[in-house]
mmCIF file of C-alpha atoms in Angstrom:
data_model
loop_
_atom_site.group_PDB
_atom_site.id
_atom_site.type_symbol
_atom_site.label_atom_id
_atom_site.label_comp_id
_atom_site.label_asym_id
_atom_site.label_seq_id
_atom_site.Cartn_x
_atom_site.Cartn_y
_atom_site.Cartn_z
ATOM 1 C CA MET A 302 -9.750 -10.252 -11.850
ATOM 2 C CA ALA A 303 -11.980 -12.239 -9.663
ATOM 3 C CA ASP A 304 -14.140 -14.840 -11.023
ATOM 4 C CA ALA A 305 -14.262 -16.993 -14.246
ATOM 5 C CA ARG A 306 -17.535 -17.018 -15.355
ATOM 6 C CA ARG A 307 -19.902 -19.533 -16.512
ATOM 7 C CA ASP A 308 -22.301 -19.080 -19.093
ATOM 8 C CA SER A 309 -19.930 -16.780 -21.504
ATOM 9 C CA ARG A 310 -17.411 -16.433 -19.246
ATOM 10 C CA GLY A 311 -16.222 -19.928 -20.509
ATOM 11 C CA CYS A 312 -16.539 -21.921 -17.086
ATOM 12 C CA GLY A 313 -16.176 -25.953 -17.680
ATOM 13 C CA ASN A 314 -17.990 -28.671 -15.470
ATOM 14 C CA CYS A 315 -16.761 -31.544 -14.008
ATOM 15 C CA SER A 316 -18.431 -34.201 -13.038
ATOM 16 C CA ASP A 317 -17.376 -35.710 -8.900
ATOM 17 C CA SER A 318 -17.346 -39.384 -10.517
ATOM 18 C CA GLU A 319 -13.969 -41.374 -9.819
ATOM 19 C CA GLU A 320 -14.684 -42.333 -13.513
ATOM 20 C CA ASP A 321 -14.363 -38.791 -14.418
ATOM 21 C CA LYS A 322 -11.871 -36.596 -12.464
ATOM 22 C CA CYS A 323 -10.719 -34.035 -14.600
ATOM 23 C CA SER A 324 -6.743 -33.715 -14.797
ATOM 24 C CA ASP A 325 -4.664 -30.208 -14.922
ATOM 25 C CA ASP A 326 -4.797 -30.608 -18.436
ATOM 26 C CA ASP A 327 -8.349 -31.105 -19.483
ATOM 27 C CA PHE A 328 -9.033 -28.073 -20.587
ATOM 28 C CA GLU A 329 -7.398 -25.281 -22.734
ATOM 29 C CA THR A 330 -5.978 -21.847 -21.437
ATOM 30 C CA SER A 331 -7.802 -18.966 -22.522
ATOM 31 C CA LYS A 332 -8.238 -15.261 -22.519
ATOM 32 C CA LEU A 333 -10.131 -15.740 -19.215
ATOM 33 C CA GLY A 334 -7.232 -15.975 -18.088
ATOM 34 C CA THR A 335 -5.462 -12.884 -19.154
ATOM 35 C CA LYS A 336 -5.623 -9.303 -17.060
ATOM 36 C CA GLU A 337 -6.398 -7.382 -20.613
ATOM 37 C CA TYR A 338 -9.581 -9.309 -20.451
ATOM 38 C CA TRP A 339 -10.474 -8.974 -17.015
ATOM 39 C CA GLU A 340 -9.170 -4.281 -17.227
ATOM 40 C CA GLU A 341 -11.100 -4.449 -20.344
ATOM 41 C CA ALA A 342 -14.718 -6.542 -19.133
ATOM 42 C CA TYR A 343 -14.488 -4.344 -15.261
ATOM 43 C CA GLN A 344 -13.599 -1.289 -17.964
ATOM 44 C CA LYS A 345 -17.401 -1.935 -19.202
ATOM 45 C CA GLU A 346 -18.881 -2.390 -16.368
ATOM 46 C CA LEU A 347 -17.254 0.936 -14.408
ATOM 47 C CA GLU A 348 -18.505 3.145 -17.492
ATOM 48 C CA THR A 349 -22.053 1.607 -16.923
ATOM 49 C CA PHE A 350 -22.292 1.957 -12.908
ATOM 50 C CA LYS A 351 -20.980 5.286 -13.423
ATOM 51 C CA ASP A 352 -23.768 5.789 -16.161
ATOM 52 C CA ILE A 353 -27.247 4.084 -14.348
ATOM 53 C CA GLY A 354 -25.719 2.349 -10.954
ATOM 54 C CA ASP A 355 -25.479 -0.940 -11.794
ATOM 55 C CA VAL A 356 -22.636 -3.042 -10.012
ATOM 56 C CA GLY A 357 -23.133 -5.642 -12.616
ATOM 57 C CA GLU A 358 -22.681 -9.462 -12.547
ATOM 58 C CA ILE A 359 -22.936 -11.521 -9.421
ATOM 59 C CA TRP A 360 -20.466 -13.861 -10.651
ATOM 60 C CA PHE A 361 -21.723 -17.754 -9.347
ATOM 61 C CA GLY A 362 -24.995 -15.840 -8.632
ATOM 62 C CA GLU A 363 -25.893 -14.287 -4.966
ATOM 63 C CA GLU A 364 -26.685 -17.808 -4.002
ATOM 64 C CA SER A 365 -22.425 -18.317 -3.853
ATOM 65 C CA MET A 366 -22.147 -15.426 -1.290
ATOM 66 C CA ASN A 367 -24.936 -16.815 0.667
ATOM 67 C CA ARG A 368 -23.482 -19.875 0.622
ATOM 68 C CA VAL A 369 -19.746 -18.668 2.362
ATOM 69 C CA LEU A 370 -21.984 -16.319 4.510
ATOM 70 C CA ARG A 371 -24.013 -19.446 6.364
ATOM 71 C CA TRP A 372 -21.100 -20.899 6.704
ATOM 72 C CA MET A 373 -19.076 -18.090 8.333
ATOM 73 C CA GLN A 374 -22.293 -16.837 10.652
ATOM 74 C CA LYS A 375 -22.266 -20.773 11.439
ATOM 75 C CA ALA A 376 -18.702 -21.333 12.167
ATOM 76 C CA LYS A 377 -18.561 -18.267 14.338
ATOM 77 C CA ILE A 378 -16.598 -16.260 12.569
ATOM 78 C CA PRO A 379 -15.796 -13.160 14.491
ATOM 79 C CA GLU A 380 -16.900 -9.567 13.303
ATOM 80 C CA ASP A 381 -13.420 -7.896 13.473
ATOM 81 C CA ALA A 382 -11.969 -11.349 11.514
ATOM 82 C CA ALA A 383 -9.103 -9.780 9.395
ATOM 83 C CA ILE A 384 -10.792 -11.678 5.845
ATOM 84 C CA LEU A 385 -9.492 -10.658 2.513
ATOM 85 C CA ASP A 386 -11.519 -11.245 -0.886
ATOM 86 C CA ILE A 387 -9.352 -12.447 -3.506
ATOM 87 C CA GLY A 388 -10.045 -11.544 -7.127
ATOM 88 C CA THR A 389 -12.585 -9.091 -5.247
ATOM 89 C CA GLY A 390 -14.067 -7.714 -8.612
ATOM 90 C CA ASN A 391 -17.350 -5.783 -8.630
ATOM 91 C CA GLY A 392 -16.590 -5.682 -4.576
ATOM 92 C CA ALA A 393 -20.480 -7.377 -4.370
ATOM 93 C CA PHE A 394 -18.887 -9.758 -1.861
ATOM 94 C CA LEU A 395 -17.403 -6.734 0.251
ATOM 95 C CA VAL A 396 -20.619 -5.040 0.768
ATOM 96 C CA GLU A 397 -22.487 -8.584 2.269
ATOM 97 C CA LEU A 398 -19.931 -9.078 4.342
ATOM 98 C CA ALA A 399 -20.065 -5.830 5.963
ATOM 99 C CA LYS A 400 -23.493 -6.065 5.888
ATOM 100 C CA HIS A 401 -23.214 -8.909 7.902
ATOM 101 C CA GLY A 402 -21.459 -6.948 10.955
ATOM 102 C CA TYR A 403 -18.048 -8.226 9.167
ATOM 103 C CA ARG A 404 -15.590 -4.788 9.379
ATOM 104 C CA ASN A 405 -11.548 -5.812 9.072
ATOM 105 C CA LEU A 406 -12.529 -6.347 5.422
ATOM 106 C CA THR A 407 -9.820 -5.893 2.561
ATOM 107 C CA GLY A 408 -10.216 -6.983 -1.793
ATOM 108 C CA ILE A 409 -7.643 -6.848 -3.771
ATOM 109 C CA ASP A 410 -8.047 -7.079 -7.407
ATOM 110 C CA TYR A 411 -5.012 -6.638 -10.040
ATOM 111 C CA SER A 412 -7.275 -4.585 -12.211
ATOM 112 C CA PRO A 413 -7.556 -0.992 -12.105
ATOM 113 C CA ALA A 414 -10.880 -0.883 -13.161
ATOM 114 C CA SER A 415 -12.042 -3.052 -10.438
ATOM 115 C CA VAL A 416 -10.611 -1.673 -7.847
ATOM 116 C CA GLU A 417 -12.118 1.880 -9.349
ATOM 117 C CA LEU A 418 -15.761 0.405 -9.562
ATOM 118 C CA ALA A 419 -15.172 -1.194 -6.266
ATOM 119 C CA ARG A 420 -14.401 1.517 -4.797
ATOM 120 C CA ASN A 421 -17.339 3.051 -6.642
ATOM 121 C CA VAL A 422 -19.752 0.718 -5.496
ATOM 122 C CA LEU A 423 -18.469 0.459 -1.702
ATOM 123 C CA GLN A 424 -19.126 4.924 -1.648
ATOM 124 C CA ALA A 425 -22.697 4.158 -3.125
ATOM 125 C CA GLU A 426 -23.515 1.946 0.138
ATOM 126 C CA GLY A 427 -21.828 3.779 2.674
ATOM 127 C CA LEU A 428 -18.760 1.943 3.655
ATOM 128 C CA SER A 429 -16.111 3.882 4.162
ATOM 129 C CA ASP A 430 -13.741 1.871 6.018
ATOM 130 C CA VAL A 431 -13.765 -0.973 3.655
ATOM 131 C CA THR A 432 -10.035 -1.559 1.896
ATOM 132 C CA VAL A 433 -9.253 -2.004 -1.773
ATOM 133 C CA LYS A 434 -6.296 -2.718 -3.803
ATOM 134 C CA GLU A 435 -4.534 -2.756 -6.691
ATOM 135 C CA THR A 436 -2.766 -6.284 -5.956
ATOM 136 C CA ASP A 437 -1.925 -8.876 -8.372
ATOM 137 C CA PHE A 438 -2.282 -11.818 -5.415
ATOM 138 C CA LEU A 439 0.932 -13.664 -7.687
ATOM 139 C CA ASN A 440 3.220 -10.487 -7.106
ATOM 140 C CA CYS A 441 2.311 -9.545 -4.260
ATOM 141 C CA GLY A 442 5.947 -9.229 -3.134
ATOM 142 C CA GLY A 443 4.521 -10.580 0.726
ATOM 143 C CA GLU A 444 2.905 -7.606 1.541
ATOM 144 C CA LEU A 445 -0.645 -10.037 2.595
ATOM 145 C CA ALA A 446 0.044 -11.347 5.674
ATOM 146 C CA GLY A 447 -2.197 -11.567 8.728
ATOM 147 C CA PHE A 448 -5.824 -12.977 7.174
ATOM 148 C CA ASP A 449 -7.712 -15.089 9.370
ATOM 149 C CA VAL A 450 -10.361 -15.867 6.208
ATOM 150 C CA CYS A 451 -8.977 -15.809 2.574
ATOM 151 C CA ILE A 452 -12.009 -15.850 0.067
ATOM 152 C CA ASP A 453 -11.564 -17.337 -3.490
ATOM 153 C CA LYS A 454 -14.640 -17.007 -6.375
ATOM 154 C CA GLY A 455 -13.535 -18.051 -9.411
ATOM 155 C CA THR A 456 -10.046 -16.095 -9.167
ATOM 156 C CA PHE A 457 -8.387 -19.289 -8.614
ATOM 157 C CA ASP A 458 -10.262 -20.404 -11.515
ATOM 158 C CA ALA A 459 -8.885 -17.748 -13.914
ATOM 159 C CA ILE A 460 -5.411 -18.271 -12.850
ATOM 160 C CA SER A 461 -5.532 -21.833 -14.085
ATOM 161 C CA LEU A 462 -6.865 -20.679 -17.226
ATOM 162 C CA ASN A 463 -4.021 -18.323 -17.661
ATOM 163 C CA PRO A 464 -1.999 -19.237 -21.677
ATOM 164 C CA ASP A 465 1.037 -18.357 -19.738
ATOM 165 C CA ASN A 466 2.827 -20.343 -17.426
ATOM 166 C CA ASN A 467 -0.913 -21.339 -14.760
ATOM 167 C CA LYS A 468 0.758 -24.776 -13.937
ATOM 168 C CA GLU A 469 3.541 -21.913 -12.097
ATOM 169 C CA GLY A 470 0.645 -20.442 -11.408
ATOM 170 C CA LYS A 471 -1.407 -22.441 -9.438
ATOM 171 C CA LYS A 472 1.599 -23.138 -7.672
ATOM 172 C CA LEU A 473 2.988 -19.708 -6.454
ATOM 173 C CA TYR A 474 -1.061 -19.680 -5.450
ATOM 174 C CA VAL A 475 -0.701 -21.884 -2.869
ATOM 175 C CA LEU A 476 2.434 -20.494 -1.543
ATOM 176 C CA THR A 477 1.137 -17.033 -1.394
ATOM 177 C CA LEU A 478 -2.303 -18.286 0.252
ATOM 178 C CA ARG A 479 -0.130 -20.134 3.345
ATOM 179 C CA ASP A 480 1.903 -16.792 3.848
ATOM 180 C CA ALA A 481 -1.518 -14.383 3.584
ATOM 181 C CA LEU A 482 -3.430 -16.403 6.220
ATOM 182 C CA LYS A 483 -2.416 -16.685 10.262
ATOM 183 C CA ASP A 484 -1.921 -20.695 11.655
ATOM 184 C CA SER A 485 -5.609 -22.051 11.483
ATOM 185 C CA GLY A 486 -6.793 -19.423 9.213
ATOM 186 C CA ILE A 487 -9.645 -20.440 7.212
ATOM 187 C CA PHE A 488 -9.819 -20.384 3.322
ATOM 188 C CA ALA A 489 -13.018 -20.765 1.102
ATOM 189 C CA ILE A 490 -12.909 -21.469 -2.510
ATOM 190 C CA THR A 491 -15.653 -21.811 -5.016
ATOM 191 C CA SER A 492 -14.769 -23.471 -8.151
ATOM 192 C CA CYS A 493 -16.561 -24.254 -11.522
ATOM 193 C CA ASN A 494 -13.567 -25.536 -13.167
ATOM 194 C CA TRP A 495 -12.181 -28.334 -10.296
ATOM 195 C CA THR A 496 -13.750 -30.719 -8.330
ATOM 196 C CA LYS A 497 -13.698 -31.070 -5.284
ATOM 197 C CA GLU A 498 -11.291 -33.994 -5.277
ATOM 198 C CA GLN A 499 -8.982 -32.178 -7.402
ATOM 199 C CA LEU A 500 -8.871 -29.016 -5.061
ATOM 200 C CA LEU A 501 -8.381 -31.544 -2.363
ATOM 201 C CA GLU A 502 -4.944 -32.642 -4.478
ATOM 202 C CA ARG A 503 -4.398 -28.948 -5.037
ATOM 203 C CA PHE A 504 -4.384 -27.612 -1.333
ATOM 204 C CA CYS A 505 -3.125 -31.009 0.098
ATOM 205 C CA GLU A 506 0.253 -29.172 1.301
ATOM 206 C CA GLY A 507 0.037 -26.838 4.532
ATOM 207 C CA PHE A 508 -4.104 -26.590 4.106
ATOM 208 C CA GLU A 509 -6.579 -28.889 5.928
ATOM 209 C CA PHE A 510 -9.808 -29.744 4.620
ATOM 210 C CA VAL A 511 -12.729 -29.427 6.735
ATOM 211 C CA GLN A 512 -16.564 -29.140 4.820
ATOM 212 C CA GLU A 513 -17.503 -29.131 1.047
ATOM 213 C CA LEU A 514 -20.726 -26.528 1.327
ATOM 214 C CA PRO A 515 -23.807 -28.340 -0.658
ATOM 215 C CA THR A 516 -23.671 -26.928 -3.961
ATOM 216 C CA PRO A 517 -26.452 -27.398 -6.933
ATOM 217 C CA ARG A 518 -25.840 -31.003 -9.046
ATOM 218 C CA PHE A 519 -27.205 -32.203 -11.568
ATOM 219 C CA GLN A 520 -27.898 -36.134 -14.043
ATOM 220 C CA PHE A 521 -26.547 -36.182 -17.120
ATOM 221 C CA GLY A 522 -25.999 -39.275 -18.988
ATOM 222 C CA GLY A 523 -26.978 -41.480 -15.633
ATOM 223 C CA LYS A 524 -24.172 -39.654 -13.910
ATOM 224 C CA THR A 525 -24.529 -37.299 -10.700
ATOM 225 C CA GLY A 526 -21.921 -34.453 -10.334
ATOM 226 C CA ASN A 527 -21.479 -30.577 -9.628
ATOM 227 C CA SER A 528 -21.512 -27.571 -11.517
ATOM 228 C CA VAL A 529 -19.627 -25.894 -8.662
ATOM 229 C CA ALA A 530 -17.296 -26.839 -6.367
ATOM 230 C CA ALA A 531 -17.457 -25.073 -2.670
ATOM 231 C CA LEU A 532 -14.827 -25.960 0.229
ATOM 232 C CA ILE A 533 -13.163 -24.887 3.576
ATOM 233 C CA PHE A 534 -9.808 -25.572 4.434
ATOM 234 C CA LYS A 535 -8.022 -24.344 7.460
ATOM 235 C CA ARG A 536 -3.969 -23.828 7.294
#
């Protein structure tokens, strides 16, 4: 599933000022929140990769990956830490994590085409020790547990856009995340639909806010805001 992308994939922007906080209902549901959409998108990217070796888009850009990687290195996350990439997409972030020395990596996605693409990309990079599973994070039956770090770069956004029971999906996401992480485990989330304040509220139960990572800021109409929010939490 992975990241609800900006541009044509419909990520909205929210100012981080008190006046302009967005409520859960401030943006409409979308096909971007459906499994069918992502399966079709990744099937096309899989065919392209097989034809010309292009891995496809890097969601939120390379800086979004580097931002989290810099924090992990500064926080001295051990190279043998169990890391889960939630909604791995084309597996690009798994590749970068492996190149930075992390060696206990798991990526999940509910799109079969995504999983096949990620496995092909990892194989092309010679990374045979990375695990990629076809798993729906919201319906994993408790199989996800014991992770030191969980990383989300757009999957919570996509769940929030699901036309069917997205409110329940958001609640289930938090519960599943708590189960997946060890005590004191780290959760890194990047979102283009939710502001810092909204994410703090959403993950207030069972998580401790650690840090906001710097993201690009914009000015419009005399107000300043962020187009992307990137936060670190601890279970």
